[in-house]
mmCIF file with all atom_site columns, C-alpha atoms and ligand atoms in Angstrom:
data_model
loop_
_atom_site.group_PDB
_atom_site.id
_atom_site.type_symbol
_atom_site.label_atom_id
_atom_site.label_alt_id
_atom_site.label_comp_id
_atom_site.label_asym_id
_atom_site.label_entity_id
_atom_site.label_seq_id
_atom_site.pdbx_PDB_ins_code
_atom_site.Cartn_x
_atom_site.Cartn_y
_atom_site.Cartn_z
_atom_site.occupancy
_atom_site.B_iso_or_equiv
_atom_site.pdbx_formal_charge
_atom_site.auth_seq_id
_atom_site.auth_comp_id
_atom_site.auth_asym_id
_atom_site.auth_atom_id
_atom_site.pdbx_PDB_model_num
ATOM   1   C CA  . MET A 1 1   ? -0.017  0.001  0.002  1.00 76.00 ? 1   MET A CA  1
ATOM   2   C CA  . ASP A 1 2   ? 1.240   3.476  -0.879 1.00 90.00 ? 2   ASP A CA  1
ATOM   3   C CA  . PHE A 1 3   ? 1.361   6.123  1.859  1.00 94.00 ? 3   PHE A CA  1
ATOM   4   C CA  . GLN A 1 4   ? 1.749   9.811  1.463  1.00 97.00 ? 4   GLN A CA  1
ATOM   5   C CA  . ILE A 1 5   ? 3.261   11.812 4.272  1.00 98.00 ? 5   ILE A CA  1
ATOM   6   C CA  . GLU A 1 6   ? 1.996   15.386 4.452  1.00 97.00 ? 6   GLU A CA  1
ATOM   7   C CA  . PRO A 1 7   ? 1.542   18.268 6.933  1.00 97.00 ? 7   PRO A CA  1
ATOM   8   C CA  . ALA A 1 8   ? -1.435  18.019 9.280  1.00 97.00 ? 8   ALA A CA  1
ATOM   9   C CA  . ASN A 1 9   ? -3.744  20.885 9.866  1.00 94.00 ? 9   ASN A CA  1
ATOM   10  C CA  . ILE A 1 10  ? -6.769  21.725 12.037 1.00 94.00 ? 10  ILE A CA  1
ATOM   11  C CA  . GLY A 1 11  ? -9.102  20.346 9.306  1.00 94.00 ? 11  GLY A CA  1
ATOM   12  C CA  . PHE A 1 12  ? -7.869  16.832 10.239 1.00 96.00 ? 12  PHE A CA  1
ATOM   13  C CA  . LEU A 1 13  ? -8.839  17.290 13.952 1.00 97.00 ? 13  LEU A CA  1
ATOM   14  C CA  . ASP A 1 14  ? -11.801 14.871 14.017 1.00 96.00 ? 14  ASP A CA  1
ATOM   15  C CA  . ALA A 1 15  ? -9.983  12.153 12.137 1.00 96.00 ? 15  ALA A CA  1
ATOM   16  C CA  . LEU A 1 16  ? -6.833  12.492 14.325 1.00 97.00 ? 16  LEU A CA  1
ATOM   17  C CA  . TYR A 1 17  ? -8.828  12.419 17.592 1.00 96.00 ? 17  TYR A CA  1
ATOM   18  C CA  . LEU A 1 18  ? -10.546 9.222  16.448 1.00 95.00 ? 18  LEU A CA  1
ATOM   19  C CA  . ILE A 1 19  ? -7.219  7.525  15.812 1.00 96.00 ? 19  ILE A CA  1
ATOM   20  C CA  . GLU A 1 20  ? -5.839  8.892  19.175 1.00 95.00 ? 20  GLU A CA  1
ATOM   21  C CA  . LYS A 1 21  ? -8.792  7.324  21.070 1.00 93.00 ? 21  LYS A CA  1
ATOM   22  C CA  . GLN A 1 22  ? -8.305  4.021  19.191 1.00 91.00 ? 22  GLN A CA  1
ATOM   23  C CA  . CYS A 1 23  ? -4.619  3.983  20.218 1.00 89.00 ? 23  CYS A CA  1
ATOM   24  C CA  . PHE A 1 24  ? -4.801  4.932  23.859 1.00 85.00 ? 24  PHE A CA  1
ATOM   25  C CA  . ASP A 1 25  ? -7.413  4.235  26.490 1.00 78.00 ? 25  ASP A CA  1
ATOM   26  C CA  . VAL A 1 26  ? -6.268  6.069  29.578 1.00 76.00 ? 26  VAL A CA  1
ATOM   27  C CA  . ASP A 1 27  ? -3.388  8.207  28.221 1.00 77.00 ? 27  ASP A CA  1
ATOM   28  C CA  . ALA A 1 28  ? -5.138  9.664  25.162 1.00 88.00 ? 28  ALA A CA  1
ATOM   29  C CA  . PHE A 1 29  ? -4.817  13.402 24.433 1.00 92.00 ? 29  PHE A CA  1
ATOM   30  C CA  . THR A 1 30  ? -8.082  15.267 24.491 1.00 94.00 ? 30  THR A CA  1
ATOM   31  C CA  . LYS A 1 31  ? -9.505  16.814 21.302 1.00 95.00 ? 31  LYS A CA  1
ATOM   32  C CA  . ARG A 1 32  ? -8.708  20.262 22.731 1.00 96.00 ? 32  ARG A CA  1
ATOM   33  C CA  . GLN A 1 33  ? -5.044  19.220 23.341 1.00 96.00 ? 33  GLN A CA  1
ATOM   34  C CA  . ILE A 1 34  ? -4.677  17.961 19.812 1.00 97.00 ? 34  ILE A CA  1
ATOM   35  C CA  . ALA A 1 35  ? -6.280  21.171 18.455 1.00 97.00 ? 35  ALA A CA  1
ATOM   36  C CA  . TYR A 1 36  ? -3.823  23.222 20.468 1.00 96.00 ? 36  TYR A CA  1
ATOM   37  C CA  . LEU A 1 37  ? -0.869  21.211 19.147 1.00 96.00 ? 37  LEU A CA  1
ATOM   38  C CA  . LEU A 1 38  ? -2.042  21.550 15.518 1.00 96.00 ? 38  LEU A CA  1
ATOM   39  C CA  . SER A 1 39  ? -2.066  25.351 15.944 1.00 94.00 ? 39  SER A CA  1
ATOM   40  C CA  . ASP A 1 40  ? 1.091   25.706 17.926 1.00 94.00 ? 40  ASP A CA  1
ATOM   41  C CA  . TYR A 1 41  ? 3.905   27.481 15.990 1.00 93.00 ? 41  TYR A CA  1
ATOM   42  C CA  . SER A 1 42  ? 6.537   25.397 17.778 1.00 96.00 ? 42  SER A CA  1
ATOM   43  C CA  . ALA A 1 43  ? 4.855   22.154 16.756 1.00 97.00 ? 43  ALA A CA  1
ATOM   44  C CA  . ILE A 1 44  ? 5.366   19.987 13.660 1.00 98.00 ? 44  ILE A CA  1
ATOM   45  C CA  . ALA A 1 45  ? 2.428   17.720 12.728 1.00 98.00 ? 45  ALA A CA  1
ATOM   46  C CA  . LEU A 1 46  ? 2.305   15.202 9.915  1.00 98.00 ? 46  LEU A CA  1
ATOM   47  C CA  . VAL A 1 47  ? -0.218  12.607 8.714  1.00 98.00 ? 47  VAL A CA  1
ATOM   48  C CA  . ALA A 1 48  ? 0.269   9.497  6.727  1.00 98.00 ? 48  ALA A CA  1
ATOM   49  C CA  . LYS A 1 49  ? -2.525  9.074  4.146  1.00 97.00 ? 49  LYS A CA  1
ATOM   50  C CA  . ALA A 1 50  ? -3.562  5.999  2.226  1.00 96.00 ? 50  ALA A CA  1
ATOM   51  C CA  . GLY A 1 51  ? -5.436  7.688  -0.596 1.00 95.00 ? 51  GLY A CA  1
ATOM   52  C CA  . PRO A 1 52  ? -7.905  10.009 1.113  1.00 94.00 ? 52  PRO A CA  1
ATOM   53  C CA  . VAL A 1 53  ? -7.756  8.024  4.449  1.00 95.00 ? 53  VAL A CA  1
ATOM   54  C CA  . ILE A 1 54  ? -5.586  9.115  7.378  1.00 97.00 ? 54  ILE A CA  1
ATOM   55  C CA  . ALA A 1 55  ? -3.723  6.067  8.453  1.00 97.00 ? 55  ALA A CA  1
ATOM   56  C CA  . GLY A 1 56  ? -1.688  7.750  11.218 1.00 97.00 ? 56  GLY A CA  1
ATOM   57  C CA  . PHE A 1 57  ? -0.184  10.951 12.609 1.00 98.00 ? 57  PHE A CA  1
ATOM   58  C CA  . ILE A 1 58  ? 2.742   12.291 14.491 1.00 98.00 ? 58  ILE A CA  1
ATOM   59  C CA  . ILE A 1 59  ? 3.245   15.557 16.369 1.00 98.00 ? 59  ILE A CA  1
ATOM   60  C CA  . ALA A 1 60  ? 6.496   16.979 17.751 1.00 98.00 ? 60  ALA A CA  1
ATOM   61  C CA  . GLN A 1 61  ? 7.251   20.271 19.481 1.00 98.00 ? 61  GLN A CA  1
ATOM   62  C CA  . MET A 1 62  ? 10.553  22.176 19.225 1.00 97.00 ? 62  MET A CA  1
ATOM   63  C CA  . GLU A 1 63  ? 11.968  22.666 22.770 1.00 97.00 ? 63  GLU A CA  1
ATOM   64  C CA  . THR A 1 64  ? 15.118  23.809 24.464 1.00 96.00 ? 64  THR A CA  1
ATOM   65  C CA  . ASP A 1 65  ? 17.012  22.983 27.619 1.00 93.00 ? 65  ASP A CA  1
ATOM   66  C CA  . SER A 1 66  ? 20.796  22.890 27.303 1.00 92.00 ? 66  SER A CA  1
ATOM   67  C CA  . VAL A 1 67  ? 20.293  22.204 23.522 1.00 95.00 ? 67  VAL A CA  1
ATOM   68  C CA  . ASP A 1 68  ? 17.508  22.578 20.967 1.00 96.00 ? 68  ASP A CA  1
ATOM   69  C CA  . PHE A 1 69  ? 15.610  19.369 20.468 1.00 98.00 ? 69  PHE A CA  1
ATOM   70  C CA  . GLY A 1 70  ? 12.478  17.955 18.828 1.00 98.00 ? 70  GLY A CA  1
ATOM   71  C CA  . HIS A 1 71  ? 10.166  16.339 21.364 1.00 98.00 ? 71  HIS A CA  1
ATOM   72  C CA  . ILE A 1 72  ? 7.867   13.727 19.910 1.00 98.00 ? 72  ILE A CA  1
ATOM   73  C CA  . ILE A 1 73  ? 4.562   14.339 21.698 1.00 96.00 ? 73  ILE A CA  1
ATOM   74  C CA  . THR A 1 74  ? 2.339   11.693 20.057 1.00 96.00 ? 74  THR A CA  1
ATOM   75  C CA  . LEU A 1 75  ? 2.640   9.009  17.355 1.00 97.00 ? 75  LEU A CA  1
ATOM   76  C CA  . ASN A 1 76  ? -0.320  6.916  16.315 1.00 97.00 ? 76  ASN A CA  1
ATOM   77  C CA  . VAL A 1 77  ? -1.193  4.511  13.612 1.00 97.00 ? 77  VAL A CA  1
ATOM   78  C CA  . ALA A 1 78  ? -4.729  3.290  13.022 1.00 96.00 ? 78  ALA A CA  1
ATOM   79  C CA  . GLN A 1 79  ? -5.082  -0.438 13.857 1.00 95.00 ? 79  GLN A CA  1
ATOM   80  C CA  . VAL A 1 80  ? -5.685  -1.635 10.231 1.00 96.00 ? 80  VAL A CA  1
ATOM   81  C CA  . TYR A 1 81  ? -2.587  0.166  8.989  1.00 97.00 ? 81  TYR A CA  1
ATOM   82  C CA  . ARG A 1 82  ? -0.094  -1.220 11.490 1.00 97.00 ? 82  ARG A CA  1
ATOM   83  C CA  . GLY A 1 83  ? 2.872   -3.315 10.517 1.00 97.00 ? 83  GLY A CA  1
ATOM   84  C CA  . LYS A 1 84  ? 3.255   -1.492 7.215  1.00 97.00 ? 84  LYS A CA  1
ATOM   85  C CA  . LYS A 1 85  ? 6.104   0.886  8.227  1.00 97.00 ? 85  LYS A CA  1
ATOM   86  C CA  . VAL A 1 86  ? 3.753   3.838  8.507  1.00 98.00 ? 86  VAL A CA  1
ATOM   87  C CA  . ALA A 1 87  ? 5.169   4.862  11.882 1.00 98.00 ? 87  ALA A CA  1
ATOM   88  C CA  . THR A 1 88  ? 8.734   4.396  10.589 1.00 98.00 ? 88  THR A CA  1
ATOM   89  C CA  . ARG A 1 89  ? 8.077   6.669  7.664  1.00 97.00 ? 89  ARG A CA  1
ATOM   90  C CA  . MET A 1 90  ? 6.365   9.372  9.769  1.00 98.00 ? 90  MET A CA  1
ATOM   91  C CA  . LEU A 1 91  ? 9.256   9.349  12.293 1.00 98.00 ? 91  LEU A CA  1
ATOM   92  C CA  . GLU A 1 92  ? 11.897  9.596  9.616  1.00 98.00 ? 92  GLU A CA  1
ATOM   93  C CA  . ALA A 1 93  ? 10.031  12.393 7.974  1.00 98.00 ? 93  ALA A CA  1
ATOM   94  C CA  . ILE A 1 94  ? 9.585   14.377 11.176 1.00 98.00 ? 94  ILE A CA  1
ATOM   95  C CA  . GLU A 1 95  ? 13.288  13.957 12.065 1.00 98.00 ? 95  GLU A CA  1
ATOM   96  C CA  . VAL A 1 96  ? 14.223  15.610 8.767  1.00 98.00 ? 96  VAL A CA  1
ATOM   97  C CA  . LEU A 1 97  ? 11.922  18.537 9.681  1.00 98.00 ? 97  LEU A CA  1
ATOM   98  C CA  . ILE A 1 98  ? 13.255  18.821 13.215 1.00 98.00 ? 98  ILE A CA  1
ATOM   99  C CA  . LYS A 1 99  ? 16.782  19.011 11.821 1.00 98.00 ? 99  LYS A CA  1
ATOM   100 C CA  . LEU A 1 100 ? 15.692  21.673 9.327  1.00 97.00 ? 100 LEU A CA  1
ATOM   101 C CA  . ARG A 1 101 ? 14.441  23.742 12.269 1.00 96.00 ? 101 ARG A CA  1
ATOM   102 C CA  . GLY A 1 102 ? 17.934  23.620 13.721 1.00 96.00 ? 102 GLY A CA  1
ATOM   103 C CA  . ALA A 1 103 ? 17.869  20.834 16.320 1.00 97.00 ? 103 ALA A CA  1
ATOM   104 C CA  . ASP A 1 104 ? 20.318  17.921 16.321 1.00 96.00 ? 104 ASP A CA  1
ATOM   105 C CA  . GLU A 1 105 ? 18.412  15.769 18.772 1.00 97.00 ? 105 GLU A CA  1
ATOM   106 C CA  . CYS A 1 106 ? 14.997  14.087 19.060 1.00 98.00 ? 106 CYS A CA  1
ATOM   107 C CA  . ARG A 1 107 ? 13.575  12.990 22.430 1.00 98.00 ? 107 ARG A CA  1
ATOM   108 C CA  . LEU A 1 108 ? 10.411  11.063 23.495 1.00 98.00 ? 108 LEU A CA  1
ATOM   109 C CA  . GLU A 1 109 ? 8.750   9.244  26.313 1.00 97.00 ? 109 GLU A CA  1
ATOM   110 C CA  . VAL A 1 110 ? 7.137   5.765  26.049 1.00 96.00 ? 110 VAL A CA  1
ATOM   111 C CA  . ARG A 1 111 ? 5.361   3.515  28.531 1.00 94.00 ? 111 ARG A CA  1
ATOM   112 C CA  . GLU A 1 112 ? 7.807   0.832  29.630 1.00 95.00 ? 112 GLU A CA  1
ATOM   113 C CA  . ASP A 1 113 ? 5.240   -1.894 28.726 1.00 94.00 ? 113 ASP A CA  1
ATOM   114 C CA  . ASN A 1 114 ? 4.671   -0.520 25.158 1.00 95.00 ? 114 ASN A CA  1
ATOM   115 C CA  . TYR A 1 115 ? 6.895   -3.129 23.419 1.00 97.00 ? 115 TYR A CA  1
ATOM   116 C CA  . ALA A 1 116 ? 5.721   -2.298 19.852 1.00 97.00 ? 116 ALA A CA  1
ATOM   117 C CA  . ALA A 1 117 ? 6.745   1.378  20.280 1.00 98.00 ? 117 ALA A CA  1
ATOM   118 C CA  . ILE A 1 118 ? 10.018  0.485  22.099 1.00 98.00 ? 118 ILE A CA  1
ATOM   119 C CA  . ASN A 1 119 ? 10.955  -1.895 19.272 1.00 98.00 ? 119 ASN A CA  1
ATOM   120 C CA  . LEU A 1 120 ? 10.091  0.774  16.748 1.00 98.00 ? 120 LEU A CA  1
ATOM   121 C CA  . TYR A 1 121 ? 12.299  3.438  18.429 1.00 98.00 ? 121 TYR A CA  1
ATOM   122 C CA  . THR A 1 122 ? 15.146  0.962  18.949 1.00 98.00 ? 122 THR A CA  1
ATOM   123 C CA  . SER A 1 123 ? 14.986  0.011  15.287 1.00 98.00 ? 123 SER A CA  1
ATOM   124 C CA  . LEU A 1 124 ? 15.496  3.668  14.363 1.00 98.00 ? 124 LEU A CA  1
ATOM   125 C CA  . ARG A 1 125 ? 18.471  3.951  16.698 1.00 98.00 ? 125 ARG A CA  1
ATOM   126 C CA  . TYR A 1 126 ? 16.815  5.767  19.582 1.00 98.00 ? 126 TYR A CA  1
ATOM   127 C CA  . GLN A 1 127 ? 18.558  5.075  22.891 1.00 98.00 ? 127 GLN A CA  1
ATOM   128 C CA  . CYS A 1 128 ? 16.948  4.679  26.294 1.00 98.00 ? 128 CYS A CA  1
ATOM   129 C CA  . ILE A 1 129 ? 18.393  7.222  28.648 1.00 97.00 ? 129 ILE A CA  1
ATOM   130 C CA  . CYS A 1 130 ? 16.491  6.557  31.883 1.00 97.00 ? 130 CYS A CA  1
ATOM   131 C CA  . GLN A 1 131 ? 13.308  5.344  33.486 1.00 95.00 ? 131 GLN A CA  1
ATOM   132 C CA  . LEU A 1 132 ? 10.647  7.903  34.348 1.00 95.00 ? 132 LEU A CA  1
ATOM   133 C CA  . LYS A 1 133 ? 9.059   6.583  37.558 1.00 93.00 ? 133 LYS A CA  1
ATOM   134 C CA  . GLY A 1 134 ? 5.246   7.066  37.665 1.00 90.00 ? 134 GLY A CA  1
ATOM   135 C CA  . TYR A 1 135 ? 5.325   9.119  34.444 1.00 90.00 ? 135 TYR A CA  1
ATOM   136 C CA  . TYR A 1 136 ? 2.030   7.609  33.273 1.00 88.00 ? 136 TYR A CA  1
ATOM   137 C CA  . GLY A 1 137 ? 0.426   7.459  36.686 1.00 83.00 ? 137 GLY A CA  1
ATOM   138 C CA  . SER A 1 138 ? -0.541  3.838  36.166 1.00 76.00 ? 138 SER A CA  1
ATOM   139 C CA  . GLY A 1 139 ? 2.899   2.855  34.836 1.00 89.00 ? 139 GLY A CA  1
ATOM   140 C CA  . HIS A 1 140 ? 6.496   3.937  34.443 1.00 95.00 ? 140 HIS A CA  1
ATOM   141 C CA  . GLY A 1 141 ? 7.910   5.586  31.344 1.00 96.00 ? 141 GLY A CA  1
ATOM   142 C CA  . LEU A 1 142 ? 11.188  5.312  29.479 1.00 97.00 ? 142 LEU A CA  1
ATOM   143 C CA  . TYR A 1 143 ? 13.032  8.334  28.111 1.00 98.00 ? 143 TYR A CA  1
ATOM   144 C CA  . PHE A 1 144 ? 14.594  7.927  24.674 1.00 98.00 ? 144 PHE A CA  1
ATOM   145 C CA  . LYS A 1 145 ? 16.906  10.139 22.743 1.00 98.00 ? 145 LYS A CA  1
ATOM   146 C CA  . LYS A 1 146 ? 18.424  10.123 19.250 1.00 98.00 ? 146 LYS A CA  1
ATOM   147 C CA  . SER A 1 147 ? 21.180  12.290 17.711 1.00 98.00 ? 147 SER A CA  1
ATOM   148 C CA  . LEU A 1 148 ? 20.033  13.541 14.299 1.00 97.00 ? 148 LEU A CA  1
HETATM 149 C C1  . COA B 2 .   ? 3.759   1.733  17.903 1.00 55.73 ? 1   COA B C1  1
HETATM 150 C C2  . COA B 2 .   ? 3.082   2.011  16.545 1.00 55.73 ? 1   COA B C2  1
HETATM 151 C C3  . COA B 2 .   ? 3.131   3.550  16.379 1.00 55.73 ? 1   COA B C3  1
HETATM 152 C C4  . COA B 2 .   ? 3.842   1.279  15.477 1.00 55.73 ? 1   COA B C4  1
HETATM 153 O O1  . COA B 2 .   ? 3.320   1.682  14.221 1.00 55.73 ? 1   COA B O1  1
HETATM 154 P P1  . COA B 2 .   ? 3.506   0.817  12.830 1.00 55.73 ? 1   COA B P1  1
HETATM 155 O O2  . COA B 2 .   ? 3.248   1.650  11.702 1.00 55.73 ? 1   COA B O2  1
HETATM 156 O O3  . COA B 2 .   ? 2.764   -0.501 12.986 1.00 55.73 ? 1   COA B O3  1
HETATM 157 O O4  . COA B 2 .   ? 5.036   0.428  13.000 1.00 55.73 ? 1   COA B O4  1
HETATM 158 P P2  . COA B 2 .   ? 6.041   -0.009 11.785 1.00 55.73 ? 1   COA B P2  1
HETATM 159 O O5  . COA B 2 .   ? 5.341   -0.846 10.789 1.00 55.73 ? 1   COA B O5  1
HETATM 160 O O6  . COA B 2 .   ? 6.747   1.265  11.244 1.00 55.73 ? 1   COA B O6  1
HETATM 161 O O7  . COA B 2 .   ? 7.093   -0.907 12.581 1.00 55.73 ? 1   COA B O7  1
HETATM 162 C C5  . COA B 2 .   ? 8.496   -0.683 12.656 1.00 55.73 ? 1   COA B C5  1
HETATM 163 C C6  . COA B 2 .   ? 9.165   -1.616 13.678 1.00 55.73 ? 1   COA B C6  1
HETATM 164 O O8  . COA B 2 .   ? 8.557   -1.363 14.927 1.00 55.73 ? 1   COA B O8  1
HETATM 165 C C7  . COA B 2 .   ? 8.443   -2.568 15.684 1.00 55.73 ? 1   COA B C7  1
HETATM 166 N N1  . COA B 2 .   ? 7.044   -2.954 15.868 1.00 55.73 ? 1   COA B N1  1
HETATM 167 C C8  . COA B 2 .   ? 5.985   -2.368 15.351 1.00 55.73 ? 1   COA B C8  1
HETATM 168 N N2  . COA B 2 .   ? 4.844   -2.969 15.787 1.00 55.73 ? 1   COA B N2  1
HETATM 169 C C9  . COA B 2 .   ? 5.270   -3.990 16.600 1.00 55.73 ? 1   COA B C9  1
HETATM 170 C C10 . COA B 2 .   ? 4.559   -4.956 17.381 1.00 55.73 ? 1   COA B C10 1
HETATM 171 N N3  . COA B 2 .   ? 3.251   -5.024 17.409 1.00 55.73 ? 1   COA B N3  1
HETATM 172 N N4  . COA B 2 .   ? 5.256   -5.825 18.161 1.00 55.73 ? 1   COA B N4  1
HETATM 173 C C11 . COA B 2 .   ? 6.583   -5.715 18.181 1.00 55.73 ? 1   COA B C11 1
HETATM 174 N N5  . COA B 2 .   ? 7.347   -4.839 17.417 1.00 55.73 ? 1   COA B N5  1
HETATM 175 C C12 . COA B 2 .   ? 6.647   -3.958 16.658 1.00 55.73 ? 1   COA B C12 1
HETATM 176 C C13 . COA B 2 .   ? 9.175   -3.589 14.797 1.00 55.73 ? 1   COA B C13 1
HETATM 177 O O9  . COA B 2 .   ? 10.562  -3.569 15.150 1.00 55.73 ? 1   COA B O9  1
HETATM 178 C C14 . COA B 2 .   ? 8.963   -3.054 13.427 1.00 55.73 ? 1   COA B C14 1
HETATM 179 O O10 . COA B 2 .   ? 9.885   -3.483 12.494 1.00 55.73 ? 1   COA B O10 1
HETATM 180 P P3  . COA B 2 .   ? 9.610   -4.826 11.620 1.00 55.73 ? 1   COA B P3  1
HETATM 181 O O11 . COA B 2 .   ? 8.258   -4.718 11.041 1.00 55.73 ? 1   COA B O11 1
HETATM 182 O O12 . COA B 2 .   ? 10.783  -4.887 10.696 1.00 55.73 ? 1   COA B O12 1
HETATM 183 O O13 . COA B 2 .   ? 9.621   -5.964 12.686 1.00 55.73 ? 1   COA B O13 1
HETATM 184 C C15 . COA B 2 .   ? 1.591   1.518  16.541 1.00 55.73 ? 1   COA B C15 1
HETATM 185 O O14 . COA B 2 .   ? 1.611   0.160  16.978 1.00 55.73 ? 1   COA B O14 1
HETATM 186 C C16 . COA B 2 .   ? 0.647   2.356  17.322 1.00 55.73 ? 1   COA B C16 1
HETATM 187 O O15 . COA B 2 .   ? 0.130   3.347  16.884 1.00 55.73 ? 1   COA B O15 1
HETATM 188 N N6  . COA B 2 .   ? 0.467   1.986  18.619 1.00 55.73 ? 1   COA B N6  1
HETATM 189 C C17 . COA B 2 .   ? -0.489  2.678  19.496 1.00 55.73 ? 1   COA B C17 1
HETATM 190 C C18 . COA B 2 .   ? 0.032   4.091  19.850 1.00 55.73 ? 1   COA B C18 1
HETATM 191 C C19 . COA B 2 .   ? 1.392   4.061  20.409 1.00 55.73 ? 1   COA B C19 1
HETATM 192 O O16 . COA B 2 .   ? 1.744   3.209  21.213 1.00 55.73 ? 1   COA B O16 1
HETATM 193 N N7  . COA B 2 .   ? 2.220   5.067  20.025 1.00 55.73 ? 1   COA B N7  1
HETATM 194 C C20 . COA B 2 .   ? 3.548   5.253  20.591 1.00 55.73 ? 1   COA B C20 1
HETATM 195 C C21 . COA B 2 .   ? 3.502   6.001  21.735 1.00 55.73 ? 1   COA B C21 1
HETATM 196 S S1  . COA B 2 .   ? 5.075   6.330  22.561 1.00 55.73 ? 1   COA B S1  1
#
């Protein structure tokens, strides 16, 4: 199946929220949070489309502590499109855009029992830096980084 990666905009909000709810039960972003992210100047949002259908989306925010970095805020692929490298393609695309905005690093958090996502990040050379105790309330998180 052919997927097109393109910028997301507020017109996609309903579709993105449906996928978000399908992907997460307790930790899902609200529709309002997704709307905020889609309109935030410091955010980069992409969708993967299979024809007219949105198969997945990814949102990162540009942040700074000691260095500038892209922070992957959410990454979701609708159930029926999983296992087809949609997430891989979206991550690779957003890394290019993060680099273009001047950052040499990408960071993200993941639940420590989310083996699919951990395998995905590891396959793309993200490295686990530390555990984030209680990060998800009901579970611990892991903090991953990648040099771009
Ligand atoms: C995690 C998720 C984004 C992966 O999306 P995807 O498009 O199916 O992933 P890809 O096809 O690009 O997979 C790339 C690699 O990730 C790993 N992976 C993906 N799904 C996996 C699974 N169910 N079990 C184990 N490893 C998996 C594999 O290493 C895979 O490489 P391979 O196909 O050569 O084995 C998707 O399962 C999802 O949306 N999950 C719910 C939301 C979520 O957890 N998001 C991440 C939050 S941090």
